[in-house]
Amino acid sequence: MQRSRLVIAANTLPVRRLDKGRQEGWTTSPGGLVSALAPIARDQEGAWVGWTGEIDVDREPFVHEGIRNIPVKVSLADYENSYEGVCNRTLWPLYHDAVGEPEYHRHWWRQYVDLNARFAETVASVTSANGVVWVQDYHLQLVPAMLRDLRPDVRIGFFLHIPFPPEDLYDRLPWRTEVLHGLLGADVVGLQTRSDTRNFMRVTVRHAGTKASGNTLQYGNRDIKAAAYPISIDTDRIEHVAADPAILEQTKTFRKQLGGGRRMILGVDRLDYTKGIDLRLKAFHQLLEDWPDAYRETVFVQLAVPSRERIAEYQTVRSHVEELVGQINGRYGEIGIAVVHYLRRSLPFEELVAMYRAADIMAVTPLCDGMNLVAKEYVAARLDDTGVLLLSEFAGAAAELRTAIHVNPHDVNGMADAMHRAFHMPEAESKRRMRAMRRVVRKHTIHAWARAFLDDLGG
Ligand code: ADP
Ligand code: F6P
């Protein structure tokens, strides 16, 4: 097997399979992580280990756009017990403040251990002597230690894209020691925020006997760096798309379709119960109740990407959101005029940017979120410094986007008041706030993020 000096391991490969009926082959997946890591991996003739998204399909490694893709076979049992079970029904709700009820099942856990072991073996077989491996996210928390056992010569980094919970929540996890042992196999553990980093360091002291000093954890005879590396976006790309005259035309078309001079609030999320879409809709409803005359001419657009649809909590949040959309339109809509426009689908990136440009107010109100890239994308798209961002204080992005209007997503009346305030904000103030946020996303890009982490890792 050919070996690479830089290897990335993630739940999914940076490619997805084109529809069989149309064309064989692969296309690069959208998203910031892929666009940041792909050029680095390409330059270093790197490899990417991950799942193709297909169940029970064995595939040979293949090169796509200069990156060696190393597929890990995922069986139906892996998918159901490890991905849907441990990842999305145990760890996802537990790490997101238990806003959903986490479930703990031993047979799920065994499959997670087994799949992590197969990832570690695959990574070990494709990494060159003294190479560098960067493991991504909560699906692969055991890989660092498993890999260290197999390949003590390599440098290992781990980055967690979701929050790390405070100790009283983390302590509920029946496999809390195993997970920490897994993560502490890394040389550098990256988290989204300083508060996640503090949470992580504290539980390692308590359950793994580490000694913490500054950003260093002493674990046995090794020193591990634990630090915040807030992930970001490809700001140049968004600015470039936002400045395209065709996108401006699309923006005007959207506005016309939404009713000419009507003011618009936008929400853009995966359809996930952590995103607070239902409470946000209730806040909009409250805004209309409190000031019916002032907001008769306002529309709310909610774009929601279907996600993890076989899981009951995701079906419930979908029904709840759709019921609320119906209630608000039933109460405030007119024949031919909806007040809430709800699209349950993914939009092409260009159209999404045109939507960002069209929105007077962007409402990003998750109950808990590792970072939230949508908030940063909206800011990057506002080339003329107009627009107001309402941002949950429980999103990682709130630590950086300090001049957004911060809201408590549990406080429906407070959010309705914040929407009202946003609509009445003097232009000088909204521009000053947006300019400050644009400076943040221009400086802290996804490229700077990847470079900072890899520099610390020695990659
Ligand atoms: P999460 O990783 O939990 O889904 P983020 O806000 O960090 O949340 O990232 C979501 C990503 O999905 C963003 O890059 C955003 O542009 C993209 N996205 C969200 N909604 C849509 C949509 N309707 N169409 C296309 N892309 C979307
Ligand atoms: O934000 C965490 C994350 O797992 C991302 O890595 C991923 O893009 C998103 O949630 C969607 O998750 P899934 O891959 O389970 O659809």
Short mmCIF file of C-alpha atoms and ligand atoms in Angstrom, two decimals:
data_model
loop_
_atom_site.label_atom_id
_atom_site.label_comp_id
_atom_site.label_asym_id
_atom_site.label_seq_id
_atom_site.Cartn_x
_atom_site.Cartn_y
_atom_site.Cartn_z
CA MET A 1 0.00 0.00 0.00
CA GLN A 2 1.29 3.44 -0.96
CA ARG A 3 1.92 5.65 2.10
CA SER A 4 1.41 9.37 2.68
CA ARG A 5 3.06 11.86 5.03
CA LEU A 6 -0.22 13.64 5.76
CA VAL A 7 -3.37 11.64 6.41
CA ILE A 8 -6.80 13.01 7.28
CA ALA A 9 -9.37 10.71 8.88
CA ALA A 10 -13.02 11.75 8.96
CA ASN A 11 -16.38 10.03 9.07
CA THR A 12 -16.93 10.81 5.37
CA LEU A 13 -14.55 11.12 2.43
CA PRO A 14 -14.25 14.54 0.75
CA VAL A 15 -16.11 13.15 -2.28
CA ARG A 16 -19.53 11.74 -2.96
CA ARG A 17 -20.71 9.38 -5.60
CA LEU A 18 -22.52 10.85 -8.58
CA ASP A 19 -25.96 9.42 -9.28
CA LYS A 20 -25.52 6.02 -10.80
CA GLY A 21 -28.19 6.56 -13.45
CA ARG A 22 -26.46 9.60 -14.86
CA GLN A 23 -22.73 9.22 -14.62
CA GLU A 24 -20.25 7.02 -12.86
CA GLY A 25 -17.59 8.57 -10.68
CA TRP A 26 -17.11 11.05 -7.88
CA THR A 27 -17.60 14.70 -7.21
CA THR A 28 -15.95 16.79 -4.50
CA SER A 29 -18.27 17.34 -1.52
CA PRO A 30 -19.28 20.91 -0.75
CA GLY A 31 -18.28 22.55 2.53
CA GLY A 32 -15.53 24.49 4.21
CA LEU A 33 -13.61 21.60 5.73
CA VAL A 34 -13.04 19.97 2.36
CA SER A 35 -12.13 23.22 0.64
CA ALA A 36 -9.59 24.01 3.39
CA LEU A 37 -7.96 20.62 3.68
CA ALA A 38 -8.08 19.52 0.05
CA PRO A 39 -5.36 21.94 -1.19
CA ILE A 40 -3.11 21.09 1.77
CA ALA A 41 -3.62 17.35 1.24
CA ARG A 42 -3.02 17.75 -2.50
CA ASP A 43 0.25 19.70 -2.02
CA GLN A 44 1.59 17.05 0.33
CA GLU A 45 0.30 14.09 -1.73
CA GLY A 46 -1.89 13.35 1.25
CA ALA A 47 -4.53 10.69 1.82
CA TRP A 48 -8.05 10.95 3.24
CA VAL A 49 -9.56 7.98 5.07
CA GLY A 50 -13.35 7.86 5.38
CA TRP A 51 -16.70 6.43 4.43
CA THR A 52 -18.14 6.79 0.92
CA GLY A 53 -21.71 7.09 2.21
CA GLU A 54 -22.58 3.67 0.76
CA ILE A 55 -23.65 0.74 2.93
CA ASP A 56 -21.81 -2.59 2.64
CA VAL A 57 -19.81 -1.56 -0.41
CA ASP A 58 -16.15 -2.50 -0.59
CA ARG A 59 -14.11 -0.03 -2.61
CA GLU A 60 -10.47 0.17 -3.53
CA PRO A 61 -8.53 3.40 -2.84
CA PHE A 62 -8.81 5.90 -5.68
CA VAL A 63 -7.42 9.31 -6.56
CA HIS A 64 -9.82 12.19 -7.11
CA GLU A 65 -8.54 15.69 -7.92
CA GLY A 66 -5.09 14.90 -6.56
CA ILE A 67 -6.19 13.38 -3.22
CA ARG A 68 -5.90 9.71 -2.41
CA ASN A 69 -9.24 8.54 -1.03
CA ILE A 70 -9.07 5.46 1.18
CA PRO A 71 -12.58 4.09 1.74
CA VAL A 72 -13.50 2.32 4.97
CA LYS A 73 -16.31 -0.17 4.44
CA VAL A 74 -19.39 0.59 6.57
CA SER A 75 -21.88 -2.23 7.14
CA LEU A 76 -25.55 -1.82 7.96
CA ALA A 77 -24.73 -2.70 11.59
CA ASP A 78 -22.01 0.03 11.63
CA TYR A 79 -24.47 2.51 10.22
CA GLU A 80 -27.29 1.70 12.60
CA ASN A 81 -25.34 1.13 15.80
CA SER A 82 -22.29 3.33 15.46
CA TYR A 83 -23.37 6.25 13.22
CA GLU A 84 -27.08 6.51 14.02
CA GLY A 85 -26.72 5.03 17.52
CA VAL A 86 -23.61 6.17 19.40
CA CYS A 87 -22.81 9.18 17.18
CA ASN A 88 -26.22 10.65 16.66
CA ARG A 89 -28.35 9.32 19.52
CA THR A 90 -25.78 9.17 22.33
CA LEU A 91 -22.94 11.63 21.72
CA TRP A 92 -24.78 14.25 19.64
CA PRO A 93 -27.48 15.01 22.24
CA LEU A 94 -25.14 14.56 25.21
CA TYR A 95 -22.49 16.93 23.83
CA HIS A 96 -25.20 19.43 22.82
CA ASP A 97 -26.27 20.20 26.36
CA ALA A 98 -28.63 17.19 26.41
CA VAL A 99 -31.26 19.25 24.57
CA GLY A 100 -32.31 15.85 23.21
CA GLU A 101 -32.34 12.81 25.50
CA PRO A 102 -29.16 10.74 25.03
CA GLU A 103 -29.55 6.95 24.87
CA TYR A 104 -26.91 4.48 26.01
CA HIS A 105 -26.76 0.96 24.61
CA ARG A 106 -23.90 -1.46 25.01
CA HIS A 107 -24.39 -3.09 21.60
CA TRP A 108 -24.20 0.33 19.92
CA TRP A 109 -21.02 1.09 21.81
CA ARG A 110 -19.34 -2.20 20.78
CA GLN A 111 -19.93 -1.33 17.16
CA TYR A 112 -18.46 2.18 17.66
CA VAL A 113 -15.33 0.61 19.16
CA ASP A 114 -15.13 -1.85 16.30
CA LEU A 115 -15.56 0.79 13.57
CA ASN A 116 -13.02 3.10 15.24
CA ALA A 117 -10.57 0.18 15.30
CA ARG A 118 -11.03 -0.40 11.56
CA PHE A 119 -10.44 3.29 10.89
CA ALA A 120 -7.28 3.20 13.02
CA GLU A 121 -5.97 0.12 11.18
CA THR A 122 -6.64 1.67 7.80
CA VAL A 123 -4.94 4.93 8.80
CA ALA A 124 -1.97 3.04 10.21
CA SER A 125 -1.52 1.19 6.92
CA VAL A 126 -1.44 4.33 4.73
CA THR A 127 0.68 6.70 6.87
CA SER A 128 4.40 6.97 6.12
CA ALA A 129 7.09 6.73 8.83
CA ASN A 130 6.95 9.76 11.17
CA GLY A 131 3.93 11.04 9.25
CA VAL A 132 1.15 13.30 10.49
CA VAL A 133 -2.48 12.23 11.00
CA TRP A 134 -5.37 14.59 11.62
CA VAL A 135 -8.52 12.90 12.98
CA GLN A 136 -11.83 14.77 12.72
CA ASP A 137 -14.83 14.82 15.03
CA TYR A 138 -16.93 12.81 17.46
CA HIS A 139 -17.36 9.81 15.19
CA LEU A 140 -13.69 8.89 15.66
CA GLN A 141 -12.82 9.71 19.26
CA LEU A 142 -11.12 6.38 19.93
CA VAL A 143 -8.89 6.52 16.87
CA PRO A 144 -6.03 8.61 18.36
CA ALA A 145 -5.13 6.06 21.08
CA MET A 146 -5.76 3.05 18.82
CA LEU A 147 -3.49 4.56 16.19
CA ARG A 148 -0.78 5.40 18.74
CA ASP A 149 -0.69 1.72 19.75
CA LEU A 150 -0.25 0.68 16.14
CA ARG A 151 2.02 3.52 15.05
CA PRO A 152 3.89 5.24 17.91
CA ASP A 153 6.07 7.05 15.34
CA VAL A 154 3.32 9.33 13.93
CA ARG A 155 2.12 12.75 15.14
CA ILE A 156 -1.61 12.64 15.84
CA GLY A 157 -4.04 15.55 15.95
CA PHE A 158 -7.74 15.48 16.82
CA PHE A 159 -10.32 18.20 16.25
CA LEU A 160 -13.82 18.16 17.75
CA HIS A 161 -16.32 20.08 15.59
CA ILE A 162 -19.13 19.98 18.17
CA PRO A 163 -19.15 21.34 21.76
CA PHE A 164 -17.39 19.50 24.57
CA PRO A 165 -19.90 19.33 27.44
CA PRO A 166 -19.37 20.51 31.01
CA GLU A 167 -18.36 17.79 33.46
CA ASP A 168 -21.76 17.22 35.07
CA LEU A 169 -23.10 16.24 31.64
CA TYR A 170 -20.00 14.42 30.42
CA ASP A 171 -20.02 12.30 33.56
CA ARG A 172 -23.26 10.65 32.43
CA LEU A 173 -21.49 8.85 29.58
CA PRO A 174 -21.03 5.19 30.57
CA TRP A 175 -17.85 5.09 28.44
CA ARG A 176 -16.44 8.42 29.64
CA THR A 177 -13.04 6.97 30.58
CA GLU A 178 -12.67 5.07 27.31
CA VAL A 179 -13.44 8.18 25.26
CA LEU A 180 -10.91 10.27 27.19
CA HIS A 181 -8.27 7.59 26.82
CA GLY A 182 -9.01 7.58 23.08
CA LEU A 183 -8.68 11.35 22.73
CA LEU A 184 -5.56 11.52 24.88
CA GLY A 185 -3.81 9.36 22.31
CA ALA A 186 -3.44 12.60 20.31
CA ASP A 187 -0.55 15.08 20.54
CA VAL A 188 -2.87 18.03 19.90
CA VAL A 189 -6.56 18.11 20.78
CA GLY A 190 -8.39 21.04 19.16
CA LEU A 191 -11.77 22.35 20.30
CA GLN A 192 -14.00 25.11 19.01
CA THR A 193 -13.93 27.49 21.98
CA ARG A 194 -12.06 28.23 25.18
CA SER A 195 -15.01 27.04 27.20
CA ASP A 196 -15.00 23.66 25.37
CA THR A 197 -11.26 23.45 26.04
CA ARG A 198 -11.76 24.13 29.76
CA ASN A 199 -14.49 21.47 29.93
CA PHE A 200 -12.28 18.93 28.21
CA MET A 201 -9.23 19.65 30.36
CA ARG A 202 -11.25 19.42 33.57
CA VAL A 203 -12.67 15.98 32.82
CA THR A 204 -9.28 14.62 31.84
CA VAL A 205 -7.91 15.72 35.22
CA ARG A 206 -10.84 14.07 36.96
CA HIS A 207 -11.17 10.82 35.04
CA ALA A 208 -7.80 10.25 33.40
CA GLY A 209 -5.45 11.63 36.03
CA THR A 210 -3.85 14.24 33.76
CA LYS A 211 -2.05 17.27 35.16
CA ALA A 212 -3.16 20.51 33.52
CA SER A 213 -1.01 23.58 33.14
CA GLY A 214 -1.93 26.35 30.68
CA ASN A 215 -2.78 24.55 27.47
CA THR A 216 -0.78 21.46 28.32
CA LEU A 217 -1.99 18.18 29.74
CA GLN A 218 0.58 15.86 31.17
CA TYR A 219 -0.60 12.29 30.63
CA GLY A 220 1.81 9.52 31.65
CA ASN A 221 5.10 10.51 30.11
CA ARG A 222 3.57 12.59 27.30
CA ASP A 223 2.55 16.22 26.96
CA ILE A 224 -0.65 16.93 25.02
CA LYS A 225 -1.68 20.33 23.78
CA ALA A 226 -5.38 21.16 24.24
CA ALA A 227 -6.49 24.47 22.74
CA ALA A 228 -9.28 26.35 20.98
CA TYR A 229 -9.06 26.59 17.19
CA PRO A 230 -12.40 28.17 16.17
CA ILE A 231 -13.29 26.85 12.73
CA SER A 232 -14.26 29.30 10.03
CA ILE A 233 -15.32 29.71 6.40
CA ASP A 234 -13.78 30.27 2.98
CA THR A 235 -14.36 34.02 3.20
CA ASP A 236 -12.72 34.88 -0.15
CA ARG A 237 -14.95 32.43 -1.97
CA ILE A 238 -18.14 33.78 -0.38
CA GLU A 239 -17.13 37.39 -1.06
CA HIS A 240 -16.33 36.49 -4.64
CA VAL A 241 -19.72 34.81 -5.17
CA ALA A 242 -21.53 37.66 -3.35
CA ALA A 243 -19.94 40.23 -5.69
CA ASP A 244 -20.98 38.39 -8.86
CA PRO A 245 -23.53 40.46 -10.87
CA ALA A 246 -25.51 37.27 -11.59
CA ILE A 247 -25.90 36.70 -7.83
CA LEU A 248 -27.08 40.28 -7.36
CA GLU A 249 -29.71 39.64 -10.03
CA GLN A 250 -30.73 36.48 -8.18
CA THR A 251 -30.97 38.51 -4.95
CA LYS A 252 -33.31 40.99 -6.65
CA THR A 253 -35.40 38.14 -8.03
CA PHE A 254 -35.77 36.60 -4.57
CA ARG A 255 -36.83 39.93 -3.13
CA LYS A 256 -39.35 40.47 -5.89
CA GLN A 257 -40.74 36.95 -5.39
CA LEU A 258 -41.09 37.65 -1.67
CA GLY A 259 -43.18 40.72 -2.36
CA GLY A 260 -41.10 43.71 -3.43
CA GLY A 261 -40.48 46.07 -0.55
CA ARG A 262 -41.23 43.50 2.17
CA ARG A 263 -38.57 43.19 4.85
CA MET A 264 -37.10 39.76 5.35
CA ILE A 265 -35.78 37.63 8.20
CA LEU A 266 -33.82 34.53 7.21
CA GLY A 267 -33.05 31.24 8.97
CA VAL A 268 -30.72 28.63 7.41
CA ASP A 269 -30.06 25.35 9.20
CA ARG A 270 -29.87 21.61 9.01
CA LEU A 271 -33.24 20.38 10.27
CA ASP A 272 -31.84 19.49 13.68
CA TYR A 273 -33.42 19.89 17.13
CA THR A 274 -30.31 21.69 18.39
CA LYS A 275 -30.86 24.58 15.96
CA GLY A 276 -33.85 26.10 17.76
CA ILE A 277 -35.90 26.54 14.57
CA ASP A 278 -39.20 26.04 16.40
CA LEU A 279 -38.50 28.66 19.09
CA ARG A 280 -37.32 31.08 16.41
CA LEU A 281 -40.62 30.64 14.55
CA LYS A 282 -42.47 31.21 17.81
CA ALA A 283 -40.49 34.41 18.29
CA PHE A 284 -41.53 35.59 14.82
CA HIS A 285 -45.12 34.72 15.68
CA GLN A 286 -44.77 36.76 18.87
CA LEU A 287 -43.38 39.71 16.89
CA LEU A 288 -46.51 39.65 14.72
CA GLU A 289 -48.74 39.34 17.78
CA ASP A 290 -47.03 42.21 19.62
CA TRP A 291 -46.84 44.66 16.70
CA PRO A 292 -49.30 43.41 14.07
CA ASP A 293 -49.43 46.68 12.15
CA ALA A 294 -45.70 47.28 12.09
CA TYR A 295 -44.81 43.84 10.73
CA ARG A 296 -47.68 43.12 8.36
CA GLU A 297 -45.20 43.59 5.52
CA THR A 298 -42.50 41.28 6.91
CA VAL A 299 -41.59 37.80 5.70
CA PHE A 300 -39.67 35.03 7.36
CA VAL A 301 -37.76 32.61 5.13
CA GLN A 302 -36.62 29.34 6.69
CA LEU A 303 -34.32 27.08 4.68
CA ALA A 304 -33.94 23.67 6.30
CA VAL A 305 -31.73 20.88 4.98
CA PRO A 306 -33.12 17.40 5.72
CA SER A 307 -30.84 15.56 8.13
CA ARG A 308 -30.61 12.15 9.88
CA GLU A 309 -34.17 11.49 8.85
CA ARG A 310 -34.54 7.95 10.22
CA ILE A 311 -34.04 9.15 13.79
CA ALA A 312 -37.27 9.81 15.73
CA GLU A 313 -36.18 13.16 17.26
CA TYR A 314 -35.48 14.49 13.77
CA GLN A 315 -38.93 13.43 12.57
CA THR A 316 -40.47 15.12 15.60
CA VAL A 317 -38.67 18.41 15.09
CA ARG A 318 -39.69 18.40 11.44
CA SER A 319 -43.40 17.90 12.27
CA HIS A 320 -43.23 20.57 14.94
CA VAL A 321 -41.58 23.11 12.63
CA GLU A 322 -44.06 22.37 9.85
CA GLU A 323 -46.99 22.72 12.21
CA LEU A 324 -45.74 26.12 13.37
CA VAL A 325 -45.25 27.31 9.79
CA GLY A 326 -48.87 26.31 9.09
CA GLN A 327 -50.13 28.06 12.23
CA ILE A 328 -48.39 31.36 11.48
CA ASN A 329 -49.44 31.40 7.83
CA GLY A 330 -52.97 30.41 8.82
CA ARG A 331 -53.18 33.33 11.20
CA TYR A 332 -51.29 36.07 9.31
CA GLY A 333 -51.13 35.04 5.64
CA GLU A 334 -53.40 36.38 2.91
CA ILE A 335 -54.53 34.71 -0.29
CA GLY A 336 -51.36 34.53 -2.37
CA ILE A 337 -49.20 35.96 0.42
CA ALA A 338 -47.42 33.78 2.96
CA VAL A 339 -45.62 35.34 5.90
CA VAL A 340 -43.39 32.30 6.43
CA HIS A 341 -41.68 30.65 3.45
CA TYR A 342 -40.29 27.26 4.33
CA LEU A 343 -38.06 25.22 2.01
CA ARG A 344 -36.98 21.79 3.22
CA ARG A 345 -34.08 21.23 0.87
CA SER A 346 -30.48 22.07 0.15
CA LEU A 347 -29.86 25.04 -2.13
CA PRO A 348 -26.96 25.45 -4.57
CA PHE A 349 -24.24 27.50 -2.87
CA GLU A 350 -24.75 30.49 -5.20
CA GLU A 351 -28.47 30.68 -4.38
CA LEU A 352 -27.71 30.45 -0.68
CA VAL A 353 -25.36 33.43 -0.97
CA ALA A 354 -28.04 35.34 -2.91
CA MET A 355 -30.43 34.61 -0.01
CA TYR A 356 -27.85 35.91 2.49
CA ARG A 357 -27.66 39.10 0.43
CA ALA A 358 -31.43 39.41 0.33
CA ALA A 359 -31.99 39.10 4.09
CA ASP A 360 -32.35 42.25 6.23
CA ILE A 361 -32.02 40.15 9.36
CA MET A 362 -30.36 36.78 9.78
CA ALA A 363 -31.60 34.76 12.77
CA VAL A 364 -29.10 32.14 13.96
CA THR A 365 -30.56 30.90 17.23
CA PRO A 366 -29.36 27.39 18.11
CA LEU A 367 -29.91 26.05 21.62
CA CYS A 368 -26.37 24.75 21.47
CA ASP A 369 -23.88 24.72 18.57
CA GLY A 370 -20.15 24.00 18.28
CA MET A 371 -19.53 27.00 16.03
CA ASN A 372 -22.28 27.69 13.44
CA LEU A 373 -20.84 28.55 10.06
CA VAL A 374 -24.08 30.00 8.73
CA ALA A 375 -23.59 33.04 11.00
CA LYS A 376 -20.11 33.61 9.56
CA GLU A 377 -21.29 33.03 5.97
CA TYR A 378 -24.00 35.69 6.33
CA VAL A 379 -21.46 38.21 7.59
CA ALA A 380 -19.04 37.42 4.74
CA ALA A 381 -21.80 37.90 2.15
CA ARG A 382 -22.75 41.41 3.40
CA LEU A 383 -20.28 43.28 1.21
CA ASP A 384 -21.95 46.65 1.80
CA ASP A 385 -21.96 46.22 5.61
CA THR A 386 -25.76 46.26 5.80
CA GLY A 387 -27.88 43.67 7.61
CA VAL A 388 -28.25 42.60 11.23
CA LEU A 389 -27.22 39.27 12.71
CA LEU A 390 -29.22 37.84 15.62
CA LEU A 391 -26.97 35.24 17.19
CA SER A 392 -27.58 32.78 20.00
CA GLU A 393 -25.28 33.18 22.96
CA PHE A 394 -25.02 29.36 22.92
CA ALA A 395 -23.34 29.18 19.50
CA GLY A 396 -19.53 28.94 19.46
CA ALA A 397 -19.53 31.81 16.94
CA ALA A 398 -20.84 34.21 19.62
CA ALA A 399 -17.37 34.35 21.20
CA GLU A 400 -15.97 35.86 17.99
CA LEU A 401 -18.95 37.74 16.52
CA ARG A 402 -19.31 40.01 19.48
CA THR A 403 -21.14 42.82 17.73
CA ALA A 404 -24.04 40.63 16.64
CA ILE A 405 -27.24 41.05 18.66
CA HIS A 406 -26.82 38.18 21.10
CA VAL A 407 -30.04 36.42 22.09
CA ASN A 408 -31.11 33.71 24.49
CA PRO A 409 -32.86 31.19 22.22
CA HIS A 410 -35.01 29.90 25.09
CA ASP A 411 -36.50 33.36 25.61
CA VAL A 412 -39.16 33.66 22.90
CA ASN A 413 -40.29 37.15 23.98
CA GLY A 414 -36.70 38.30 24.22
CA MET A 415 -36.05 37.08 20.66
CA ALA A 416 -39.17 38.84 19.38
CA ASP A 417 -37.92 42.04 21.04
CA ALA A 418 -34.49 41.51 19.47
CA MET A 419 -36.11 41.19 16.01
CA HIS A 420 -37.98 44.45 16.69
CA ARG A 421 -34.78 46.12 17.80
CA ALA A 422 -32.95 44.87 14.71
CA PHE A 423 -35.58 46.37 12.41
CA HIS A 424 -35.26 49.72 14.19
CA MET A 425 -31.50 49.87 14.51
CA PRO A 426 -30.02 53.10 13.11
CA GLU A 427 -28.06 52.39 9.95
CA ALA A 428 -24.85 53.84 11.39
CA GLU A 429 -24.99 51.37 14.26
CA SER A 430 -25.84 48.30 12.16
CA LYS A 431 -23.02 49.14 9.75
CA ARG A 432 -20.52 49.59 12.55
CA ARG A 433 -21.50 46.21 13.98
CA MET A 434 -21.36 44.45 10.61
CA ARG A 435 -18.00 46.03 9.72
CA ALA A 436 -16.50 44.73 12.96
CA MET A 437 -17.79 41.22 12.26
CA ARG A 438 -16.57 41.32 8.68
CA ARG A 439 -13.08 42.11 9.96
CA VAL A 440 -13.26 38.95 12.08
CA VAL A 441 -14.26 36.63 9.22
CA ARG A 442 -11.70 38.17 6.87
CA LYS A 443 -8.90 37.54 9.33
CA HIS A 444 -9.96 34.17 10.72
CA THR A 445 -10.66 32.06 7.66
CA ILE A 446 -10.89 28.30 7.28
CA HIS A 447 -7.42 28.38 5.71
CA ALA A 448 -5.95 30.16 8.73
CA TRP A 449 -7.70 27.61 10.96
CA ALA A 450 -6.22 24.60 9.17
CA ARG A 451 -2.76 26.17 9.06
CA ALA A 452 -2.79 27.07 12.78
CA PHE A 453 -3.73 23.53 13.77
CA LEU A 454 -1.26 21.83 11.45
CA ASP A 455 1.55 24.20 12.51
CA ASP A 456 0.97 23.18 16.13
CA LEU A 457 0.88 19.54 15.10
CA GLY A 458 4.02 19.85 13.00
CA GLY A 459 2.29 19.01 9.75
P1 ADP B 1 -23.91 22.05 11.02
O1 ADP B 1 -22.47 21.68 10.75
O2 ADP B 1 -24.39 21.65 12.37
O3 ADP B 1 -24.86 21.61 9.97
P2 ADP B 1 -23.14 24.84 10.39
O4 ADP B 1 -23.94 26.09 10.44
O5 ADP B 1 -21.81 24.94 11.03
O6 ADP B 1 -24.03 23.67 11.02
O7 ADP B 1 -22.91 24.41 8.88
C1 ADP B 1 -23.99 24.23 8.00
C2 ADP B 1 -23.49 24.31 6.56
O8 ADP B 1 -24.55 23.84 5.72
C3 ADP B 1 -23.17 25.73 6.13
O9 ADP B 1 -21.95 25.76 5.42
C4 ADP B 1 -24.34 26.12 5.24
O10 ADP B 1 -23.97 26.94 4.14
C5 ADP B 1 -24.84 24.79 4.73
N1 ADP B 1 -26.30 24.88 4.53
C6 ADP B 1 -27.23 25.08 5.47
N2 ADP B 1 -28.46 25.14 4.93
C7 ADP B 1 -28.31 24.99 3.61
C8 ADP B 1 -29.22 24.95 2.50
N3 ADP B 1 -30.56 25.04 2.64
N4 ADP B 1 -28.69 24.75 1.28
C9 ADP B 1 -27.37 24.60 1.14
N5 ADP B 1 -26.48 24.64 2.13
C10 ADP B 1 -26.93 24.82 3.36
O1 F6P B 2 -21.26 19.77 12.82
C1 F6P B 2 -21.08 18.41 13.03
C2 F6P B 2 -21.42 17.60 11.78
O2 F6P B 2 -21.20 16.23 12.03
C3 F6P B 2 -20.63 18.02 10.58
O3 F6P B 2 -19.36 17.47 10.55
C4 F6P B 2 -21.52 17.56 9.47
O4 F6P B 2 -21.32 18.26 8.30
C5 F6P B 2 -22.90 17.88 10.03
O5 F6P B 2 -22.78 17.75 11.42
C6 F6P B 2 -23.95 16.99 9.40
O6 F6P B 2 -23.91 15.70 9.97
P1 F6P B 2 -24.16 14.34 9.21
O7 F6P B 2 -22.87 14.03 8.53
O8 F6P B 2 -24.47 13.38 10.28
O9 F6P B 2 -25.26 14.57 8.24
#
